[in-house]
């Protein structure tokens, strides 16, 4: 699959810039990232990398004392009247109702610097693209459209049939598979079959909504989706941005709302004196930029069909 995942440019593999927060356990993941993803990472001194990671980890220890409770002190701004019509329109979008119909959800102007992070990496190349899309002086309406995009991603999707599998690939980081769906004949247009169609099972691929979203648990808000948008906003000097915030009050709800792995270390994100925050991406003592190989998201779809008779 490497021929699909990595795209050669002029005889060499394409590269992008990745920001990585050092000092966050586990160390083994950082070393694996450098070895497998960073350009010439295999030749980098492991001792130097470990020393650099240790220094960042010590610095986080200082932040735990100096900035204890910072994540609990988010200062929010009111939603402007200029945004209200756009928020009402966003709530009518079918994607919104499908994603946010289970837990209490509000639109809030969150303070970017104090958003808690569970991802230690963000692609600076993609953030810079987002920043150019945002423009220099965005209006309140522009901010909302940026944080709640309604347009489809521009990245194309390549599909190849490889034996019994269908292989889809895209440059978009939002490219994903959907749950299988049972489709009725009337849902299909211009699909020819050798007989009368009774039904079809769809195995779809496409894009996520890429909404800027957070999860509130107690006094903290965990940045859940939209890391590149959040980084682009902060890079543009914007302190607050409109965010869809879901509120959870217990672990079972957190498991329902959060990405895999968040509920496994709830104490770290929601109770630690000083968890990783969005502003850490802009602190040279703990954030480093690496040149990494660009990859494409690849989704393989295969299926099995069996026909047999049962006694009735």
mmCIF file of C-alpha atoms in Angstrom:
data_model
loop_
_atom_site.group_PDB
_atom_site.id
_atom_site.type_symbol
_atom_site.label_atom_id
_atom_site.label_comp_id
_atom_site.label_asym_id
_atom_site.label_seq_id
_atom_site.Cartn_x
_atom_site.Cartn_y
_atom_site.Cartn_z
ATOM 1 C CA UNK A 1 0.000 0.000 0.000
ATOM 2 C CA UNK A 2 3.019 2.313 0.186
ATOM 3 C CA UNK A 3 2.517 3.279 -3.450
ATOM 4 C CA UNK A 4 -0.830 4.797 -2.503
ATOM 5 C CA UNK A 5 0.131 6.217 0.884
ATOM 6 C CA UNK A 6 3.214 8.146 -0.181
ATOM 7 C CA UNK A 7 3.255 10.294 -3.287
ATOM 8 C CA UNK A 8 6.618 10.736 -5.060
ATOM 9 C CA UNK A 9 7.365 14.262 -6.269
ATOM 10 C CA UNK A 10 10.178 14.704 -8.749
ATOM 11 C CA UNK A 11 11.733 11.355 -7.798
ATOM 12 C CA UNK A 12 11.461 11.870 -4.023
ATOM 13 C CA UNK A 13 8.676 11.480 -1.514
ATOM 14 C CA UNK A 14 6.650 14.585 -0.725
ATOM 15 C CA UNK A 15 7.126 16.098 2.727
ATOM 16 C CA UNK A 16 5.219 18.425 5.070
ATOM 17 C CA UNK A 17 5.942 20.181 8.368
ATOM 18 C CA UNK A 18 4.593 18.573 11.533
ATOM 19 C CA UNK A 19 4.469 20.188 14.992
ATOM 20 C CA UNK A 20 5.005 17.815 17.912
ATOM 21 C CA UNK A 21 4.550 18.518 21.620
ATOM 22 C CA UNK A 22 7.532 17.061 23.414
ATOM 23 C CA UNK A 23 7.516 15.953 27.037
ATOM 24 C CA UNK A 24 4.157 14.226 26.943
ATOM 25 C CA UNK A 25 4.246 10.532 27.861
ATOM 26 C CA UNK A 26 4.904 8.030 26.550
ATOM 27 C CA UNK A 27 8.439 8.637 25.358
ATOM 28 C CA UNK A 28 8.323 5.462 23.264
ATOM 29 C CA UNK A 29 5.628 6.964 21.011
ATOM 30 C CA UNK A 30 7.775 10.011 20.314
ATOM 31 C CA UNK A 31 10.783 7.881 19.400
ATOM 32 C CA UNK A 32 8.623 5.684 17.169
ATOM 33 C CA UNK A 33 7.189 8.776 15.448
ATOM 34 C CA UNK A 34 10.672 10.120 14.665
ATOM 35 C CA UNK A 35 11.936 6.776 13.411
ATOM 36 C CA UNK A 36 8.946 5.973 11.201
ATOM 37 C CA UNK A 37 7.687 9.353 9.992
ATOM 38 C CA UNK A 38 10.418 12.004 10.184
ATOM 39 C CA UNK A 39 12.692 12.541 7.196
ATOM 40 C CA UNK A 40 16.058 10.905 8.052
ATOM 41 C CA UNK A 41 14.604 10.086 11.467
ATOM 42 C CA UNK A 42 16.384 6.734 11.612
ATOM 43 C CA UNK A 43 19.734 8.509 11.585
ATOM 44 C CA UNK A 44 18.878 10.942 14.394
ATOM 45 C CA UNK A 45 20.608 10.397 17.735
ATOM 46 C CA UNK A 46 18.218 8.634 20.119
ATOM 47 C CA UNK A 47 20.154 10.051 23.058
ATOM 48 C CA UNK A 48 19.711 13.609 21.777
ATOM 49 C CA UNK A 49 16.001 13.002 21.186
ATOM 50 C CA UNK A 50 15.559 11.564 24.677
ATOM 51 C CA UNK A 51 17.443 14.489 26.205
ATOM 52 C CA UNK A 52 15.228 16.933 24.321
ATOM 53 C CA UNK A 53 12.075 15.102 25.398
ATOM 54 C CA UNK A 54 13.265 14.995 29.027
ATOM 55 C CA UNK A 55 13.937 18.742 29.056
ATOM 56 C CA UNK A 56 10.394 19.355 27.764
ATOM 57 C CA UNK A 57 8.989 16.994 30.375
ATOM 58 C CA UNK A 58 10.833 18.936 33.097
ATOM 59 C CA UNK A 59 9.420 22.156 31.687
ATOM 60 C CA UNK A 60 5.905 20.763 31.951
ATOM 61 C CA UNK A 61 6.718 20.107 35.602
ATOM 62 C CA UNK A 62 7.458 23.823 35.991
ATOM 63 C CA UNK A 63 4.206 24.708 34.240
ATOM 64 C CA UNK A 64 2.299 22.473 36.647
ATOM 65 C CA UNK A 65 3.399 24.776 39.441
ATOM 66 C CA UNK A 66 3.339 28.114 37.639
ATOM 67 C CA UNK A 67 0.101 27.562 35.688
ATOM 68 C CA UNK A 68 -1.809 25.185 37.949
ATOM 69 C CA UNK A 69 -5.528 25.472 37.279
ATOM 70 C CA UNK A 70 -5.076 27.509 34.088
ATOM 71 C CA UNK A 71 -7.292 25.105 32.144
ATOM 72 C CA UNK A 72 -10.114 25.788 34.619
ATOM 73 C CA UNK A 73 -10.060 29.555 34.102
ATOM 74 C CA UNK A 74 -11.324 29.859 30.527
ATOM 75 C CA UNK A 75 -12.799 33.278 29.819
ATOM 76 C CA UNK A 76 -15.581 33.037 27.287
ATOM 77 C CA UNK A 77 -17.120 35.796 25.213
ATOM 78 C CA UNK A 78 -20.806 36.121 24.304
ATOM 79 C CA UNK A 79 -22.022 34.995 20.903
ATOM 80 C CA UNK A 80 -22.495 38.091 18.747
ATOM 81 C CA UNK A 81 -25.824 38.947 17.166
ATOM 82 C CA UNK A 82 -24.085 38.805 13.790
ATOM 83 C CA UNK A 83 -23.529 35.080 14.320
ATOM 84 C CA UNK A 84 -27.065 34.195 15.396
ATOM 85 C CA UNK A 85 -28.609 33.733 11.911
ATOM 86 C CA UNK A 86 -25.685 31.559 10.834
ATOM 87 C CA UNK A 87 -25.958 29.444 14.004
ATOM 88 C CA UNK A 88 -29.674 28.917 13.374
ATOM 89 C CA UNK A 89 -28.869 27.825 9.825
ATOM 90 C CA UNK A 90 -26.120 25.485 11.046
ATOM 91 C CA UNK A 91 -28.522 23.783 13.460
ATOM 92 C CA UNK A 92 -30.809 22.960 10.533
ATOM 93 C CA UNK A 93 -28.013 21.183 8.691
ATOM 94 C CA UNK A 94 -28.709 17.401 8.755
ATOM 95 C CA UNK A 95 -25.087 16.760 9.680
ATOM 96 C CA UNK A 96 -25.506 18.791 12.846
ATOM 97 C CA UNK A 97 -28.639 16.972 13.966
ATOM 98 C CA UNK A 98 -27.049 13.572 13.319
ATOM 99 C CA UNK A 99 -23.911 14.381 15.296
ATOM 100 C CA UNK A 100 -25.232 16.387 18.229
ATOM 101 C CA UNK A 101 -28.581 14.904 19.163
ATOM 102 C CA UNK A 102 -27.538 12.892 22.224
ATOM 103 C CA UNK A 103 -25.883 15.267 24.724
ATOM 104 C CA UNK A 104 -26.436 18.894 25.819
ATOM 105 C CA UNK A 105 -24.788 21.043 23.139
ATOM 106 C CA UNK A 106 -24.189 24.788 22.844
ATOM 107 C CA UNK A 107 -22.363 27.239 20.587
ATOM 108 C CA UNK A 108 -19.771 29.098 22.648
ATOM 109 C CA UNK A 109 -16.970 31.611 22.070
ATOM 110 C CA UNK A 110 -14.133 29.671 23.681
ATOM 111 C CA UNK A 111 -10.716 30.998 24.696
ATOM 112 C CA UNK A 112 -8.322 29.191 22.373
ATOM 113 C CA UNK A 113 -5.213 29.240 24.564
ATOM 114 C CA UNK A 114 -6.914 27.269 27.341
ATOM 115 C CA UNK A 115 -8.387 24.444 25.300
ATOM 116 C CA UNK A 116 -7.077 21.098 26.578
ATOM 117 C CA UNK A 117 -5.351 18.907 23.970
ATOM 118 C CA UNK A 118 -5.335 15.154 23.523
ATOM 119 C CA UNK A 119 -3.450 15.249 20.208
ATOM 120 C CA UNK A 120 0.251 15.998 20.555
ATOM 121 C CA UNK A 121 0.695 16.580 16.815
ATOM 122 C CA UNK A 122 -0.655 19.081 14.313
ATOM 123 C CA UNK A 123 0.430 19.548 10.714
ATOM 124 C CA UNK A 124 1.723 23.090 10.329
ATOM 125 C CA UNK A 125 1.455 22.857 6.532
ATOM 126 C CA UNK A 126 -2.306 22.246 6.742
ATOM 127 C CA UNK A 127 -2.711 24.908 9.428
ATOM 128 C CA UNK A 128 -1.082 27.485 7.145
ATOM 129 C CA UNK A 129 -3.498 26.533 4.356
ATOM 130 C CA UNK A 130 -6.399 27.051 6.765
ATOM 131 C CA UNK A 131 -4.971 30.406 7.840
ATOM 132 C CA UNK A 132 -4.899 31.629 4.242
ATOM 133 C CA UNK A 133 -8.521 30.544 3.889
ATOM 134 C CA UNK A 134 -9.398 32.543 7.005
ATOM 135 C CA UNK A 135 -7.943 35.807 5.686
ATOM 136 C CA UNK A 136 -6.446 38.717 7.593
ATOM 137 C CA UNK A 137 -9.517 40.426 9.042
ATOM 138 C CA UNK A 138 -12.363 37.924 9.272
ATOM 139 C CA UNK A 139 -15.787 39.153 10.352
ATOM 140 C CA UNK A 140 -17.796 37.377 13.039
ATOM 141 C CA UNK A 141 -19.767 35.631 10.304
ATOM 142 C CA UNK A 142 -16.515 34.618 8.589
ATOM 143 C CA UNK A 143 -15.268 33.111 11.856
ATOM 144 C CA UNK A 144 -18.390 31.023 12.235
ATOM 145 C CA UNK A 145 -18.213 29.766 8.648
ATOM 146 C CA UNK A 146 -14.539 28.907 9.196
ATOM 147 C CA UNK A 147 -15.275 26.951 12.373
ATOM 148 C CA UNK A 148 -18.408 25.282 10.980
ATOM 149 C CA UNK A 149 -17.547 24.688 7.324
ATOM 150 C CA UNK A 150 -20.414 23.699 5.066
ATOM 151 C CA UNK A 151 -18.381 23.178 1.918
ATOM 152 C CA UNK A 152 -17.000 19.845 0.777
ATOM 153 C CA UNK A 153 -13.218 19.308 0.951
ATOM 154 C CA UNK A 154 -11.353 19.994 -2.265
ATOM 155 C CA UNK A 155 -9.224 16.868 -1.947
ATOM 156 C CA UNK A 156 -10.028 14.284 -4.600
ATOM 157 C CA UNK A 157 -10.635 10.609 -3.922
ATOM 158 C CA UNK A 158 -8.902 7.864 -5.887
ATOM 159 C CA UNK A 159 -10.590 4.450 -6.157
ATOM 160 C CA UNK A 160 -8.973 1.273 -7.419
ATOM 161 C CA UNK A 161 -10.215 -2.285 -7.546
ATOM 162 C CA UNK A 162 -7.449 -4.585 -6.362
ATOM 163 C CA UNK A 163 -8.539 -8.197 -6.575
ATOM 164 C CA UNK A 164 -11.565 -8.627 -4.338
ATOM 165 C CA UNK A 165 -10.954 -5.311 -2.535
ATOM 166 C CA UNK A 166 -11.812 -1.737 -3.334
ATOM 167 C CA UNK A 167 -9.105 0.702 -2.237
ATOM 168 C CA UNK A 168 -9.945 4.381 -1.745
ATOM 169 C CA UNK A 169 -7.347 7.065 -0.984
ATOM 170 C CA UNK A 170 -7.353 10.814 -0.391
ATOM 171 C CA UNK A 171 -5.014 13.573 0.783
ATOM 172 C CA UNK A 172 -7.649 14.832 3.205
ATOM 173 C CA UNK A 173 -7.103 14.104 6.907
ATOM 174 C CA UNK A 174 -10.911 14.063 7.258
ATOM 175 C CA UNK A 175 -11.311 11.127 4.873
ATOM 176 C CA UNK A 176 -13.123 8.278 6.642
ATOM 177 C CA UNK A 177 -15.366 5.249 6.273
ATOM 178 C CA UNK A 178 -19.065 5.248 7.130
ATOM 179 C CA UNK A 179 -21.194 2.600 8.780
ATOM 180 C CA UNK A 180 -22.798 0.062 6.467
ATOM 181 C CA UNK A 181 -26.269 1.064 5.323
ATOM 182 C CA UNK A 182 -29.205 -0.898 3.917
ATOM 183 C CA UNK A 183 -30.472 0.996 0.861
ATOM 184 C CA UNK A 184 -33.902 0.649 -0.674
ATOM 185 C CA UNK A 185 -34.300 0.494 -4.482
ATOM 186 C CA UNK A 186 -35.908 3.966 -4.552
ATOM 187 C CA UNK A 187 -32.768 5.432 -2.986
ATOM 188 C CA UNK A 188 -30.697 4.444 -6.022
ATOM 189 C CA UNK A 189 -30.751 6.360 -9.280
ATOM 190 C CA UNK A 190 -29.685 5.012 -12.673
ATOM 191 C CA UNK A 191 -28.199 1.832 -11.222
ATOM 192 C CA UNK A 192 -28.694 -1.003 -13.689
ATOM 193 C CA UNK A 193 -29.067 -4.596 -12.451
ATOM 194 C CA UNK A 194 -29.684 -7.835 -14.374
ATOM 195 C CA UNK A 195 -33.014 -8.297 -12.567
ATOM 196 C CA UNK A 196 -35.373 -6.554 -10.176
ATOM 197 C CA UNK A 197 -33.422 -4.980 -7.336
ATOM 198 C CA UNK A 198 -34.765 -5.798 -3.858
ATOM 199 C CA UNK A 199 -32.179 -3.932 -1.790
ATOM 200 C CA UNK A 200 -28.519 -3.039 -1.493
ATOM 201 C CA UNK A 201 -25.911 -2.758 1.237
ATOM 202 C CA UNK A 202 -23.770 0.361 0.985
ATOM 203 C CA UNK A 203 -20.220 0.539 2.351
ATOM 204 C CA UNK A 204 -19.448 4.231 2.047
ATOM 205 C CA UNK A 205 -16.418 6.463 2.329
ATOM 206 C CA UNK A 206 -16.340 10.239 2.507
ATOM 207 C CA UNK A 207 -15.446 13.132 4.756
ATOM 208 C CA UNK A 208 -16.206 14.122 8.309
ATOM 209 C CA UNK A 209 -17.960 17.389 9.086
ATOM 210 C CA UNK A 210 -14.685 18.902 10.363
ATOM 211 C CA UNK A 211 -16.642 21.103 12.748
ATOM 212 C CA UNK A 212 -14.655 22.903 15.447
ATOM 213 C CA UNK A 213 -15.871 21.028 18.540
ATOM 214 C CA UNK A 214 -15.051 20.628 22.204
ATOM 215 C CA UNK A 215 -16.156 18.541 25.178
ATOM 216 C CA UNK A 216 -16.814 20.151 28.548
ATOM 217 C CA UNK A 217 -16.254 18.082 31.642
ATOM 218 C CA UNK A 218 -16.296 20.167 34.803
ATOM 219 C CA UNK A 219 -14.657 23.541 34.203
ATOM 220 C CA UNK A 220 -12.504 22.410 31.287
ATOM 221 C CA UNK A 221 -13.083 22.093 27.573
ATOM 222 C CA UNK A 222 -11.176 19.459 25.631
ATOM 223 C CA UNK A 223 -10.533 20.317 21.995
ATOM 224 C CA UNK A 224 -12.098 17.346 20.254
ATOM 225 C CA UNK A 225 -12.132 18.137 16.531
ATOM 226 C CA UNK A 226 -10.693 20.902 14.349
ATOM 227 C CA UNK A 227 -7.067 21.002 15.519
ATOM 228 C CA UNK A 228 -5.774 22.573 12.329
ATOM 229 C CA UNK A 229 -8.493 25.210 12.398
ATOM 230 C CA UNK A 230 -7.760 26.000 16.048
ATOM 231 C CA UNK A 231 -4.036 26.325 15.329
ATOM 232 C CA UNK A 232 -4.735 28.531 12.297
ATOM 233 C CA UNK A 233 -7.012 30.803 14.355
ATOM 234 C CA UNK A 234 -4.427 31.178 17.110
ATOM 235 C CA UNK A 235 -1.672 31.776 14.522
ATOM 236 C CA UNK A 236 -3.783 34.611 13.081
ATOM 237 C CA UNK A 237 -3.842 36.313 16.486
ATOM 238 C CA UNK A 238 -7.457 35.406 17.277
ATOM 239 C CA UNK A 239 -8.083 34.757 20.972
ATOM 240 C CA UNK A 240 -11.688 33.459 20.917
ATOM 241 C CA UNK A 241 -13.609 31.447 18.351
ATOM 242 C CA UNK A 242 -17.080 29.891 18.011
ATOM 243 C CA UNK A 243 -17.081 26.253 19.018
ATOM 244 C CA UNK A 244 -19.706 23.531 19.323
ATOM 245 C CA UNK A 245 -19.376 22.364 22.931
ATOM 246 C CA UNK A 246 -20.925 19.166 24.235
ATOM 247 C CA UNK A 247 -21.239 18.833 28.007
ATOM 248 C CA UNK A 248 -20.697 15.494 29.751
ATOM 249 C CA UNK A 249 -21.225 14.885 33.458
ATOM 250 C CA UNK A 250 -20.078 11.287 33.884
ATOM 251 C CA UNK A 251 -17.706 8.723 32.420
ATOM 252 C CA UNK A 252 -20.327 6.858 30.397
ATOM 253 C CA UNK A 253 -21.207 10.068 28.554
ATOM 254 C CA UNK A 254 -17.535 10.830 27.947
ATOM 255 C CA UNK A 255 -17.074 7.425 26.330
ATOM 256 C CA UNK A 256 -19.995 8.247 24.061
ATOM 257 C CA UNK A 257 -18.693 11.666 23.016
ATOM 258 C CA UNK A 258 -14.888 11.519 23.071
ATOM 259 C CA UNK A 259 -12.357 10.015 20.715
ATOM 260 C CA UNK A 260 -10.906 6.642 21.546
ATOM 261 C CA UNK A 261 -8.332 6.844 24.327
ATOM 262 C CA UNK A 262 -9.588 10.010 26.049
ATOM 263 C CA UNK A 263 -11.729 8.076 28.527
ATOM 264 C CA UNK A 264 -8.739 5.869 29.370
ATOM 265 C CA UNK A 265 -6.885 8.801 30.929
ATOM 266 C CA UNK A 266 -9.655 11.126 32.063
ATOM 267 C CA UNK A 267 -7.721 12.269 35.113
ATOM 268 C CA UNK A 268 -4.847 13.533 32.982
ATOM 269 C CA UNK A 269 -7.011 15.695 30.712
ATOM 270 C CA UNK A 270 -9.627 16.883 33.175
ATOM 271 C CA UNK A 271 -7.960 16.803 36.609
ATOM 272 C CA UNK A 272 -4.220 17.277 36.123
ATOM 273 C CA UNK A 273 -2.944 20.614 37.439
ATOM 274 C CA UNK A 274 -1.618 21.616 34.018
ATOM 275 C CA UNK A 275 -2.612 19.433 31.041
ATOM 276 C CA UNK A 276 -1.373 20.216 27.501
ATOM 277 C CA UNK A 277 -3.099 23.343 26.162
ATOM 278 C CA UNK A 278 -3.454 24.827 22.682
ATOM 279 C CA UNK A 279 -1.015 27.601 23.533
ATOM 280 C CA UNK A 280 1.712 24.968 23.973
ATOM 281 C CA UNK A 281 1.954 24.612 20.194
ATOM 282 C CA UNK A 282 3.441 28.129 20.228
ATOM 283 C CA UNK A 283 6.012 27.511 22.976
ATOM 284 C CA UNK A 284 9.423 26.636 21.518
ATOM 285 C CA UNK A 285 10.480 24.942 24.781
ATOM 286 C CA UNK A 286 7.997 22.124 24.286
ATOM 287 C CA UNK A 287 6.980 22.227 20.618
ATOM 288 C CA UNK A 288 9.257 21.244 17.761
ATOM 289 C CA UNK A 289 8.719 21.229 14.022
ATOM 290 C CA UNK A 290 9.732 18.138 12.057
ATOM 291 C CA UNK A 291 9.845 17.504 8.335
ATOM 292 C CA UNK A 292 7.774 14.366 7.814
ATOM 293 C CA UNK A 293 6.777 12.293 4.831
ATOM 294 C CA UNK A 294 3.384 13.240 3.453
ATOM 295 C CA UNK A 295 0.872 10.420 3.517
ATOM 296 C CA UNK A 296 -2.494 9.713 1.970
ATOM 297 C CA UNK A 297 -5.369 8.243 3.943
ATOM 298 C CA UNK A 298 -6.171 4.820 2.532
ATOM 299 C CA UNK A 299 -9.370 2.865 3.174
ATOM 300 C CA UNK A 300 -9.699 -0.731 2.010
ATOM 301 C CA UNK A 301 -13.169 -2.216 1.629
ATOM 302 C CA UNK A 302 -13.730 -5.932 1.195
ATOM 303 C CA UNK A 303 -16.833 -8.031 1.669
ATOM 304 C CA UNK A 304 -17.977 -11.623 1.686
ATOM 305 C CA UNK A 305 -21.109 -12.980 0.035
ATOM 306 C CA UNK A 306 -22.517 -16.400 0.948
ATOM 307 C CA UNK A 307 -25.645 -18.017 -0.447
ATOM 308 C CA UNK A 308 -27.344 -20.978 1.268
ATOM 309 C CA UNK A 309 -30.754 -22.422 2.057
ATOM 310 C CA UNK A 310 -32.374 -22.925 5.445
ATOM 311 C CA UNK A 311 -35.351 -25.053 6.428
ATOM 312 C CA UNK A 312 -38.566 -23.109 7.102
#
